[in-house]
Backbone as numpy.savetxt, mean C-alpha at the origin, in Angstrom:
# Nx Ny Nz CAx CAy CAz Cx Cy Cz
1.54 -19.40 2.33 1.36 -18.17 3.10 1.26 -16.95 2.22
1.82 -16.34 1.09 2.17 -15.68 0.14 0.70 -15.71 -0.43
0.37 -17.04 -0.85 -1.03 -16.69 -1.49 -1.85 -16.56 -1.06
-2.02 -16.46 0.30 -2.94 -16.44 1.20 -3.38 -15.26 1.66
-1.97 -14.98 1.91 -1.96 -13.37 1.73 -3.02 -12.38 0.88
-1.93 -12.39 -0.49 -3.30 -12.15 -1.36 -4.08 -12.32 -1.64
-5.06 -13.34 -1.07 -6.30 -13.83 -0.91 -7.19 -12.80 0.15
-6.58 -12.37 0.74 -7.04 -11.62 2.10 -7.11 -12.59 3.16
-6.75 -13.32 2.77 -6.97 -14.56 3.97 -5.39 -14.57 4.96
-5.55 -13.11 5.92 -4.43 -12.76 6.58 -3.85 -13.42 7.48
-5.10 -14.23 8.47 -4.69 -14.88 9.92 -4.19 -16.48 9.31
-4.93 -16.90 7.91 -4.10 -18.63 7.60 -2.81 -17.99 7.01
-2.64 -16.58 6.53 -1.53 -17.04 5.78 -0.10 -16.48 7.06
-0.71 -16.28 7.80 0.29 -15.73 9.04 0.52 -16.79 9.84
-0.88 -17.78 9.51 0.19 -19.22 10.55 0.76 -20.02 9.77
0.60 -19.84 8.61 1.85 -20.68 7.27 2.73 -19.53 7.66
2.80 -19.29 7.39 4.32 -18.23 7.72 4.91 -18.60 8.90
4.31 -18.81 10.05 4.91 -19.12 10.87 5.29 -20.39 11.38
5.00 -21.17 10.57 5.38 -22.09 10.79 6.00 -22.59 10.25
6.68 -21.91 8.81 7.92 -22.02 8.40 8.98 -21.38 9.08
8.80 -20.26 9.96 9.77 -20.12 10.45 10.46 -20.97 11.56
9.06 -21.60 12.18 9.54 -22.67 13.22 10.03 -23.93 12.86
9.93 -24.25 11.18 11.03 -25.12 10.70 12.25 -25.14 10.89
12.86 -23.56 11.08 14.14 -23.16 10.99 15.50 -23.51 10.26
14.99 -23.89 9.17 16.01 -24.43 7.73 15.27 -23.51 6.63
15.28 -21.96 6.83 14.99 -21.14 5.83 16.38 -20.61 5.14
16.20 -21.14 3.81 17.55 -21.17 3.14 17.89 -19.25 3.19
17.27 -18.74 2.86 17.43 -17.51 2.95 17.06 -16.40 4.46
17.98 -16.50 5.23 17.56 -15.87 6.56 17.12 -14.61 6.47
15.99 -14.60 7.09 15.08 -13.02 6.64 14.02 -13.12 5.91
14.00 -14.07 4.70 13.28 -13.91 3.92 11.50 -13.73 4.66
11.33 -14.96 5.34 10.46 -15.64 5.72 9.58 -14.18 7.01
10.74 -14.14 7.38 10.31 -13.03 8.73 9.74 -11.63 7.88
10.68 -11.60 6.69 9.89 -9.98 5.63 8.63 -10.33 5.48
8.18 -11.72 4.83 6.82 -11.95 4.74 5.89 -11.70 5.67
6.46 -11.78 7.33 5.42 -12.05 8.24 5.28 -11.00 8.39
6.26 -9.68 8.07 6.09 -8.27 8.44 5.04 -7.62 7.40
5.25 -8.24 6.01 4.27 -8.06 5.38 2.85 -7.95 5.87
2.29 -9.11 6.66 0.99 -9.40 6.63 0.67 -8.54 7.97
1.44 -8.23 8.81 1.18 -8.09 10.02 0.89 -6.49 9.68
1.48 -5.64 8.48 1.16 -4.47 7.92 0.07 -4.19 7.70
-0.42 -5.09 6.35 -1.93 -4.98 5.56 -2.79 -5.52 7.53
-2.52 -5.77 8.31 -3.38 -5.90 9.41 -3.50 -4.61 10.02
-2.33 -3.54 9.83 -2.14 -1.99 10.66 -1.59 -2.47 12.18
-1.09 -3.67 12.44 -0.13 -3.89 13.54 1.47 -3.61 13.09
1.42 -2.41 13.21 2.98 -1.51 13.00 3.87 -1.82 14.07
3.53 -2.29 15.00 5.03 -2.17 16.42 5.69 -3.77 15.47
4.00 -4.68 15.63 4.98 -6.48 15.20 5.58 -6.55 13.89
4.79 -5.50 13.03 5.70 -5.35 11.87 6.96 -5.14 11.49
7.17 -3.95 12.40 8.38 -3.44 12.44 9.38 -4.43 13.26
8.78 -4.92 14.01 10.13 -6.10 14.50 10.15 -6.86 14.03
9.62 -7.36 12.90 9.52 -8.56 11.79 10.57 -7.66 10.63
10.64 -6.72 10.31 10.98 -6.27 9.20 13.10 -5.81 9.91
13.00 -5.57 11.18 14.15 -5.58 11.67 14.67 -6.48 11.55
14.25 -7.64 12.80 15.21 -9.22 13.00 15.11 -9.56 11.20
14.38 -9.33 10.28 14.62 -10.08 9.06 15.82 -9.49 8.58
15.83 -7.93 8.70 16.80 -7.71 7.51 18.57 -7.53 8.63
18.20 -8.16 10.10 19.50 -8.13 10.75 19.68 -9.82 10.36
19.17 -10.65 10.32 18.92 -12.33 10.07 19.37 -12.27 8.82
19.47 -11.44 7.74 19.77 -11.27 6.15 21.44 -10.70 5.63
21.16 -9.53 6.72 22.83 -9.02 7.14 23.98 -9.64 7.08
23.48 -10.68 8.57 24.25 -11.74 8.93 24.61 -12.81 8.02
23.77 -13.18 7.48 23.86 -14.34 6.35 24.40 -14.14 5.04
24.45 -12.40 4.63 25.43 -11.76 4.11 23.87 -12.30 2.57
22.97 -11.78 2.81 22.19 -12.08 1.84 21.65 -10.49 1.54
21.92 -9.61 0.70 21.98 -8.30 0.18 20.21 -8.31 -0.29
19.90 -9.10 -1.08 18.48 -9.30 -1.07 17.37 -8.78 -0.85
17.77 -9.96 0.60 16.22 -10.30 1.53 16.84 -8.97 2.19
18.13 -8.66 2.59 18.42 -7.25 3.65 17.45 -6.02 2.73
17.89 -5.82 1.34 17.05 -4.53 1.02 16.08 -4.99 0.69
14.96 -5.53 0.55 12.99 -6.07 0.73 12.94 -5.72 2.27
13.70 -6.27 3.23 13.55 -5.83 4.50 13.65 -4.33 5.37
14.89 -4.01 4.78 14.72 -2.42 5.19 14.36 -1.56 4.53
14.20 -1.91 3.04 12.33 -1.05 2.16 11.25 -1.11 3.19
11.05 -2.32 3.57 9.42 -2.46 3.94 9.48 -1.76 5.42
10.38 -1.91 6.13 10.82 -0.94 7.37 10.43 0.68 7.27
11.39 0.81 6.27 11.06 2.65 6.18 9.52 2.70 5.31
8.79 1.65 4.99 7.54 2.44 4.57 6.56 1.89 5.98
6.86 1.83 6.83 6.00 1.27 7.90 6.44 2.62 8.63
7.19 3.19 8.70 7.86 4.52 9.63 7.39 6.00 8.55
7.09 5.55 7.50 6.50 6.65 6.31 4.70 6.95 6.92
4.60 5.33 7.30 2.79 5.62 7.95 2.98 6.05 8.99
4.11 5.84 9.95 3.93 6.19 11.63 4.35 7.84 11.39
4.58 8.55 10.41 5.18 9.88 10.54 6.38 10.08 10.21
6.88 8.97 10.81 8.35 9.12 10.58 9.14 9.50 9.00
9.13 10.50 8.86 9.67 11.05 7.40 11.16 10.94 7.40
12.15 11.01 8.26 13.52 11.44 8.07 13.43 10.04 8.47
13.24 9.13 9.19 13.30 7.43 9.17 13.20 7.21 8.00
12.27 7.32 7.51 11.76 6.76 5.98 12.56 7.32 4.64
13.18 8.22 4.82 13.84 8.57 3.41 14.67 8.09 3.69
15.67 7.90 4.63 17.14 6.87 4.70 16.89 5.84 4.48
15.18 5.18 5.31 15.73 3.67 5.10 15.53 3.37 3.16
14.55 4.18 2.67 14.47 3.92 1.19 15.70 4.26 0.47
16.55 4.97 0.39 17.71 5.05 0.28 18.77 4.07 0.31
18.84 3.61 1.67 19.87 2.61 1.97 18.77 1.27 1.07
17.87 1.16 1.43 17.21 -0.08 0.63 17.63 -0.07 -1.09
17.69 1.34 -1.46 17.64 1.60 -2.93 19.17 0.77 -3.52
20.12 1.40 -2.42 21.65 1.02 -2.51 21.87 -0.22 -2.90
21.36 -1.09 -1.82 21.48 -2.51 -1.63 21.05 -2.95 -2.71
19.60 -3.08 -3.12 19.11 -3.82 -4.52 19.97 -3.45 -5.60
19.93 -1.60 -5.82 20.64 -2.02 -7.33 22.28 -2.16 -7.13
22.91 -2.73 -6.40 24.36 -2.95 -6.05 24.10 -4.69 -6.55
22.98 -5.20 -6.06 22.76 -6.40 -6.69 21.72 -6.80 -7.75
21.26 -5.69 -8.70 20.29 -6.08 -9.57 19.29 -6.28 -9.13
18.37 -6.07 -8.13 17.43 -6.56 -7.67 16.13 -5.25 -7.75
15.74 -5.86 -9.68 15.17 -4.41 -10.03 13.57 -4.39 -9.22
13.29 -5.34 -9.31 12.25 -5.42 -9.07 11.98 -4.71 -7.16
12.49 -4.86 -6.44 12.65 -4.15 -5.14 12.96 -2.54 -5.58
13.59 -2.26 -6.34 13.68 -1.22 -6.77 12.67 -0.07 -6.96
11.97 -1.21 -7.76 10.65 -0.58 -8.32 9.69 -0.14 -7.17
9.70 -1.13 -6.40 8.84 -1.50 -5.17 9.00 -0.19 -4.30
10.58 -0.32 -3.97 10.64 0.89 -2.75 10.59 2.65 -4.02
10.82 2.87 -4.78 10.68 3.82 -5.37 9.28 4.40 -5.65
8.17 3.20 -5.85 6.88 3.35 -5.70 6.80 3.84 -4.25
7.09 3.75 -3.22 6.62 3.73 -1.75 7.30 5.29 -1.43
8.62 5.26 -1.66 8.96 6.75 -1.85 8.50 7.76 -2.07
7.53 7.17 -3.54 6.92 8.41 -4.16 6.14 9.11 -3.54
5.48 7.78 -2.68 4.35 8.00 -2.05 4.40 9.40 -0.60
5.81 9.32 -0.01 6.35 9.98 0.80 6.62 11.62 0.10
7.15 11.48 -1.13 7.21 12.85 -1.86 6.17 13.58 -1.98
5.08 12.15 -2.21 3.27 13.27 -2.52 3.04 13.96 -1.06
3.23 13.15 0.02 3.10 13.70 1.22 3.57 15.02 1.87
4.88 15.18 0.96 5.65 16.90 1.04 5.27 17.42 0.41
4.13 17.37 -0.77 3.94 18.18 -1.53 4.64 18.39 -3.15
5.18 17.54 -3.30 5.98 16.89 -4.72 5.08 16.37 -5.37
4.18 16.60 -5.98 3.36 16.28 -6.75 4.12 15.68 -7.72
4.69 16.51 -8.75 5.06 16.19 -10.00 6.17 14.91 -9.79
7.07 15.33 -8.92 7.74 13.87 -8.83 7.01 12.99 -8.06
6.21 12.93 -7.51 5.63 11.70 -7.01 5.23 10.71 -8.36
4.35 11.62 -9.12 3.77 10.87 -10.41 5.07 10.36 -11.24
6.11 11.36 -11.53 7.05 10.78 -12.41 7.49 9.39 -11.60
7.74 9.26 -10.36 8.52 7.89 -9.57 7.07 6.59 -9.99
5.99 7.12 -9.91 4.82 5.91 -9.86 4.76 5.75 -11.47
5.19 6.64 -12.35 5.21 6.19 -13.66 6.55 5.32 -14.00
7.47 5.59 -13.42 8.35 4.62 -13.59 8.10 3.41 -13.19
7.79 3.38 -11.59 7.88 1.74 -11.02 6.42 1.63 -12.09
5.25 1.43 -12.45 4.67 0.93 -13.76 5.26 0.61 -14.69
5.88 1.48 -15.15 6.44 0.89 -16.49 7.69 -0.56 -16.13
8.44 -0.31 -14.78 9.48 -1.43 -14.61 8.42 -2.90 -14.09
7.39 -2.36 -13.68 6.44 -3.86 -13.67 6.10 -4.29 -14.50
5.34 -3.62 -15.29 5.15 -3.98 -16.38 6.54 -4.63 -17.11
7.53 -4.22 -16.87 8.59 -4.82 -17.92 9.13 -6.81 -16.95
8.76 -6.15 -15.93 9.43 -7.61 -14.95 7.97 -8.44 -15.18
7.07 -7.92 -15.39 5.75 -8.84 -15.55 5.00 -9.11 -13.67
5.69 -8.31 -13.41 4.94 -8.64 -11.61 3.16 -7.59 -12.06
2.69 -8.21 -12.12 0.75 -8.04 -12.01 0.65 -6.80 -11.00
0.77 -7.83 -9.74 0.61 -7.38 -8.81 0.92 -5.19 -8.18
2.41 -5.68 -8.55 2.99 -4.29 -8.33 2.58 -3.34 -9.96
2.16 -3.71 -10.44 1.99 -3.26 -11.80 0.35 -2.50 -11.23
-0.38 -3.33 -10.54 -1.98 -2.90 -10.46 -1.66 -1.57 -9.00
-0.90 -1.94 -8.08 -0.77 -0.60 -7.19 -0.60 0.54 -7.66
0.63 0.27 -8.99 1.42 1.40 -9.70 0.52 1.87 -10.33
-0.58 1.41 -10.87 -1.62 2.03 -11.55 -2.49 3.17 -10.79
-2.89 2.09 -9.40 -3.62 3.17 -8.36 -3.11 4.16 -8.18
-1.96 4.37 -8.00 -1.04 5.47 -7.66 -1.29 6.61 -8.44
-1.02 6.13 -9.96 -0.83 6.95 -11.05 -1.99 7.86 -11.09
-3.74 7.00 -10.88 -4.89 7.01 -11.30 -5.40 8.24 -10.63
-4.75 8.62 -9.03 -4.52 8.84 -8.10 -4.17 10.21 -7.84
-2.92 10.06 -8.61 -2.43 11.26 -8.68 -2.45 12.19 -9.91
-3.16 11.73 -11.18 -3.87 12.45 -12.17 -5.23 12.85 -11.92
-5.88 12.48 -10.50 -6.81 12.90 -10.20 -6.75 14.18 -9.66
-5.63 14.28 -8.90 -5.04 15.29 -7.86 -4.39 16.56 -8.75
-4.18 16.19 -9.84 -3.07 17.02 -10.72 -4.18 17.59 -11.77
-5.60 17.75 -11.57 -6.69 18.26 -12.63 -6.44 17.60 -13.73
-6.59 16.33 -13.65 -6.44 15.36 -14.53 -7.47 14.31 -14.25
-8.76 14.64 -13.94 -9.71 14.00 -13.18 -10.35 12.58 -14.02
-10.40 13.13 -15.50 -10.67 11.99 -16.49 -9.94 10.81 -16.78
-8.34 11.42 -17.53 -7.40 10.55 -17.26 -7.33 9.61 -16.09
-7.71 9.84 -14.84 -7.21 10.16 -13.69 -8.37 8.60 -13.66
-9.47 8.76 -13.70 -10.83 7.49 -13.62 -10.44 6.79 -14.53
-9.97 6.88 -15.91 -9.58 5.69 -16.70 -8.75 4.63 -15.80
-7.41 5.54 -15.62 -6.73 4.82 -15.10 -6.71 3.82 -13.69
-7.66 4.13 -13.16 -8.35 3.49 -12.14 -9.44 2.77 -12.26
-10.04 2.91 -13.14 -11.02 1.97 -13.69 -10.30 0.88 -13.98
-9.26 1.14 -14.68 -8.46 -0.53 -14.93 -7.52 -0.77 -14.25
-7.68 -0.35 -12.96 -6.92 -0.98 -11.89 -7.95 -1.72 -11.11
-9.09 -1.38 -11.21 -10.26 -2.02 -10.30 -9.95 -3.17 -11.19
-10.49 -3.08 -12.25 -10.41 -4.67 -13.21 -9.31 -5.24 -13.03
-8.09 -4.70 -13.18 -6.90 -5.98 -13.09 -7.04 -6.19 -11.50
-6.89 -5.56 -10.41 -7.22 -6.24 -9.12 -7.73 -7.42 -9.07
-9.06 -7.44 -8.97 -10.46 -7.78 -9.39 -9.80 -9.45 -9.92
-9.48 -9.01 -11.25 -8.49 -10.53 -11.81 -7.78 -11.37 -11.28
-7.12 -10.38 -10.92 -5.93 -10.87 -9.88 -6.45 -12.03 -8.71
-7.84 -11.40 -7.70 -7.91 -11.80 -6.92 -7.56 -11.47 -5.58
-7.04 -10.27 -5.76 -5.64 -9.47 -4.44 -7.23 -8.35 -4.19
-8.18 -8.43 -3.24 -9.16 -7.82 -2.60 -8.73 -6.74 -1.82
-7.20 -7.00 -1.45 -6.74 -5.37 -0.68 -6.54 -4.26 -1.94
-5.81 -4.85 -2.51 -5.49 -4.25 -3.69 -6.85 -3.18 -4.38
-7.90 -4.35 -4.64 -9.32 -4.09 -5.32 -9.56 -2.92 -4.42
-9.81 -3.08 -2.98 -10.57 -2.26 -1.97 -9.84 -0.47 -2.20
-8.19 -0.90 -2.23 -7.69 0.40 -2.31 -8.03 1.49 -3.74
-7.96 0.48 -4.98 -8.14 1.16 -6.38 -9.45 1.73 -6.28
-10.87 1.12 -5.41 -11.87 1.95 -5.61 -11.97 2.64 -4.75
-11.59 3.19 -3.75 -11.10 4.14 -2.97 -10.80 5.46 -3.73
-9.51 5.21 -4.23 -9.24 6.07 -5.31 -9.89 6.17 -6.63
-10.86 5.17 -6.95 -11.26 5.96 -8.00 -13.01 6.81 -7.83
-13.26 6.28 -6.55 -13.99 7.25 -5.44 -13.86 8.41 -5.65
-12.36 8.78 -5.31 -11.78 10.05 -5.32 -12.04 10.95 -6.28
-11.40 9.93 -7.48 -11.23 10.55 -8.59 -12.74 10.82 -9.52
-13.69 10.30 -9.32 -14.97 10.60 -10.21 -15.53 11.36 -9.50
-15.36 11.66 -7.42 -15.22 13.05 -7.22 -15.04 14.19 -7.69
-14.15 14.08 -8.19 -13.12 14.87 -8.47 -13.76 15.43 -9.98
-13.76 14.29 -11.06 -15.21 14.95 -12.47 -16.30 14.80 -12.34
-16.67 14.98 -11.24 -18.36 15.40 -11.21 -19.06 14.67 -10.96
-18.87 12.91 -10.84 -19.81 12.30 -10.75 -19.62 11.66 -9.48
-21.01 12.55 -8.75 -20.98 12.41 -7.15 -21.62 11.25 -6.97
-22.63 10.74 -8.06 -23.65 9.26 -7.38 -22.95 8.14 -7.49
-22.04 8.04 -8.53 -20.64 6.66 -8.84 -19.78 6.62 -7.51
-19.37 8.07 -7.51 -18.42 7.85 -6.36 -19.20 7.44 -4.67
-20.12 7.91 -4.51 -19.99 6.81 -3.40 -20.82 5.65 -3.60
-21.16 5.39 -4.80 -20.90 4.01 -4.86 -20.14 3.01 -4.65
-19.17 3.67 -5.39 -17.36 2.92 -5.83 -17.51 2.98 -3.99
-17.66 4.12 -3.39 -16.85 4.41 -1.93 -17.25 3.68 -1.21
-18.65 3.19 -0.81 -19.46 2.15 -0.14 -18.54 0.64 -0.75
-18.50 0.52 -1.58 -17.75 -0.70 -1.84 -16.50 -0.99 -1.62
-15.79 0.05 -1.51 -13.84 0.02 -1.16 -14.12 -0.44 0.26
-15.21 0.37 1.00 -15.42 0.32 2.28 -15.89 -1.13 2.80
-16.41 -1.64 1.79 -17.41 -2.98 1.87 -16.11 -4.19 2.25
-15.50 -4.00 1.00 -14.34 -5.29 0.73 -13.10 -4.51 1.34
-12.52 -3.72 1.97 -11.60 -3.31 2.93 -11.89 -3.68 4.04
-13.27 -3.89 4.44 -13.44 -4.56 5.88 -13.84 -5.55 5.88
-14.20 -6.23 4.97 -14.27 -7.60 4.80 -13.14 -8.57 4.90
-11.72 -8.07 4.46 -10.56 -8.75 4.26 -9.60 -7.93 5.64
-10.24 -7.29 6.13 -9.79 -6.26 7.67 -8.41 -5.96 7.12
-8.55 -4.86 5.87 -7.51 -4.51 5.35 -7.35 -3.30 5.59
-6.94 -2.98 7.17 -7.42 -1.69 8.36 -6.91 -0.18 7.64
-5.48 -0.33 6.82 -5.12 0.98 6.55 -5.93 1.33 5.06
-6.32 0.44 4.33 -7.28 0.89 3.10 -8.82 1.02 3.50
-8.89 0.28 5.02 -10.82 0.98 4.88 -9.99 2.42 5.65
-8.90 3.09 6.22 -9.15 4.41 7.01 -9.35 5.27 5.49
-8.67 4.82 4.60 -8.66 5.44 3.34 -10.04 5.81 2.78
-10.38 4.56 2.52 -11.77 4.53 2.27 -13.28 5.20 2.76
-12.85 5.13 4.08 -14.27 5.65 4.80 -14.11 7.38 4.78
-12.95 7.73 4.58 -12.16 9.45 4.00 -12.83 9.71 3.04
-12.53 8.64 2.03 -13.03 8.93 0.36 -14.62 8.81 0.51
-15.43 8.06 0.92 -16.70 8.32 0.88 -17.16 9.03 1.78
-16.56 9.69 2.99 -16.92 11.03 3.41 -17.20 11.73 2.50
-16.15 12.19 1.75 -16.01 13.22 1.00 -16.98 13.34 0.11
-17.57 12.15 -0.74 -18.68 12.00 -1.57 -19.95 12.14 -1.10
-20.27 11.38 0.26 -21.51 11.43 0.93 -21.31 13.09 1.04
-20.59 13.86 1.72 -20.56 15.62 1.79 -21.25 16.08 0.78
-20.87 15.81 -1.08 -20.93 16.31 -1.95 -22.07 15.99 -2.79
-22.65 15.01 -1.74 -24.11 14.44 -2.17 -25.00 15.41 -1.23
-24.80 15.75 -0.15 -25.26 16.60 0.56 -26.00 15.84 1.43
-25.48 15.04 1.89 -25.50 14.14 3.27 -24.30 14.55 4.53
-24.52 15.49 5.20 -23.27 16.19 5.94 -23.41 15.43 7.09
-24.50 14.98 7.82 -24.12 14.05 8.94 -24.07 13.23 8.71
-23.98 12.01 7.86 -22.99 10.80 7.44 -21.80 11.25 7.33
-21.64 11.75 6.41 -20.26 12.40 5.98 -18.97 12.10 7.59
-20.03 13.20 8.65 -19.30 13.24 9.50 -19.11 12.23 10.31
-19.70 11.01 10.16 -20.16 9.98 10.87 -18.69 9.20 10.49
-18.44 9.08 8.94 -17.84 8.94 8.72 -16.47 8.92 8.44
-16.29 10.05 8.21 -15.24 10.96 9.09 -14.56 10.97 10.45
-15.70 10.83 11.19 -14.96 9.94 12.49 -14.34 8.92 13.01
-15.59 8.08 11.94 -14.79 6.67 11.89 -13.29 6.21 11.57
-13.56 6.94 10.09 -12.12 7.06 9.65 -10.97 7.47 10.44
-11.24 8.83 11.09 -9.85 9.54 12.42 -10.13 8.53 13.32
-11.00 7.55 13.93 -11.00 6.61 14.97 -9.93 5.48 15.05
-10.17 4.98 13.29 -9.52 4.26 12.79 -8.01 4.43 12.75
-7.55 5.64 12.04 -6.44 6.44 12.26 -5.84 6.47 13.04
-6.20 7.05 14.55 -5.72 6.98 15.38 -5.35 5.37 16.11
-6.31 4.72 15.82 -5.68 3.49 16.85 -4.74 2.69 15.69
-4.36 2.94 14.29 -3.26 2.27 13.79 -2.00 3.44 13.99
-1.96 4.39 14.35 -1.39 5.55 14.62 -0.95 6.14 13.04
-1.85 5.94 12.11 -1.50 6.26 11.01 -1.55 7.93 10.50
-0.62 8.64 10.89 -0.64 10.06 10.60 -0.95 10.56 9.50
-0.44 10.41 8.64 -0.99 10.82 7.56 -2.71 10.93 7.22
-3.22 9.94 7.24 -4.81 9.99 7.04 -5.59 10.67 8.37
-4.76 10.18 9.57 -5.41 11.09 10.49 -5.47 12.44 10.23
């Protein structure tokens, strides 16, 4: 189910998932249910998520497994970070933060501190947003997780775009497209050229970027990876605009707030 996941292959790896849970000899209670909240996320079904990411980390509680409880109520408060919910979301990253490092569990650490950051850029914390996404990078990089190592990049790539750091800003996203790409993780891929959409926006080069943008858009809906194409079809608005295509743009643009609205994702709306 896990690899399936990252395959983009959402609906097989959601009935492996579930059908480990209907084994019901999951040595770790919760674990299994965080996963399903996982996938049911990268789908933009936020209500089943969120009750996947609850019963897991009350199923984890109970079992007195500190763990799977903070992976579970991390992934909670960043599902309430997309619905708006800001004062949800800084407690639950908080209390998630508690739990892992009370048990070493750096790697969650990294995870919800990346997702945090993401909430700080949203207030307008620029500078600490980047300092939190330069950390969780560097702690992936040190745990060897790929995966969280290639987001942490987007992030970074992302937000040196945003910070008139537009060059830096495409390197670093350029080799997040490639390690994606490697990887095999197509949500992942779809989101880095999104952002680096953004970012060659951002230095001048309007004919790359909606290139890159047509393609985030291409393989985000190909793998119906709903909250990276609302991203996406934003970012190549913005390029189609700057190409001087204004009714695509807006075409697009709609799509995107269409999109928005029916995952109730505030922020991009």
């Amino acid at each position: 189910g896990r690899a399936l996941e990252r395959l983009g292959r959402y609906d097989e790896a959601l009935a492996q998932l579930v059908r480990s849970l209907e084994r019901g000899d999951d040595p770790r209670p919760g674990q299994t249910l965080n996963r399903v909240g996982n996938v049911y996320k990268r789908l933009g079904r936020f209500d089943e998520a969120e009750t996947a990411y609850r019963d897991a980390a009350a199923g984890a509680r109970t079992a007195g497994d500190p763990v799977s409880e903070g992976r579970a109520v991390g992934n909670l408060a960043d599902v309430h970070r997309i619905l708006g919910r800001h004062d949800d979301a800084r407690a639950g990253y908080d209390r998630a933060l508690t739990l892992s490092r009370r048990v070493g569990d750096a790697l969650n650490v990294a995870i919800v501190s990346s997702n945090a950051a993401i909430l700080s850029e949203a207030e307008g914390a620029l500078d600490r947003a980047l300092a939190l996404h330069r950390d969780a990078l560097a702690s992936a990089v040190s745990l060897g997780d790929a995966g969280l190592a290639t987001r942490a990049r987007v992030h970074v790539g992302r937000l040196l775009a945003r910070c008139d750091a537009a060059g830096a800003g495409v390197l670093e996203l350029r080799a997040a497209v490639d390690a994606a790409a490697g990887l095999g993780d197509p949500d992942a891929e779809a989101e880095a050229r999104s952002a680096l959409a953004t970012a060659l926006l951002a230095a001048g080069s309007v004919a790359e970027a909606v290139s890159v943008g047509e393609a985030a858009v291409d393989l985000a809906r190909r793998v119906r990876a709903r909250l990276v194409e609302t991203e996406a079809l934003n970012a190549l608005g913005e390029a189609v605009l700057a190409a001087g295509d204004a009714a695509r743009a807006a075409s697009l643009h709609h799509a995107a707030q269409v999109r928005a609205v029916e995952l109730d994702d505030v922020a991009e709306e």
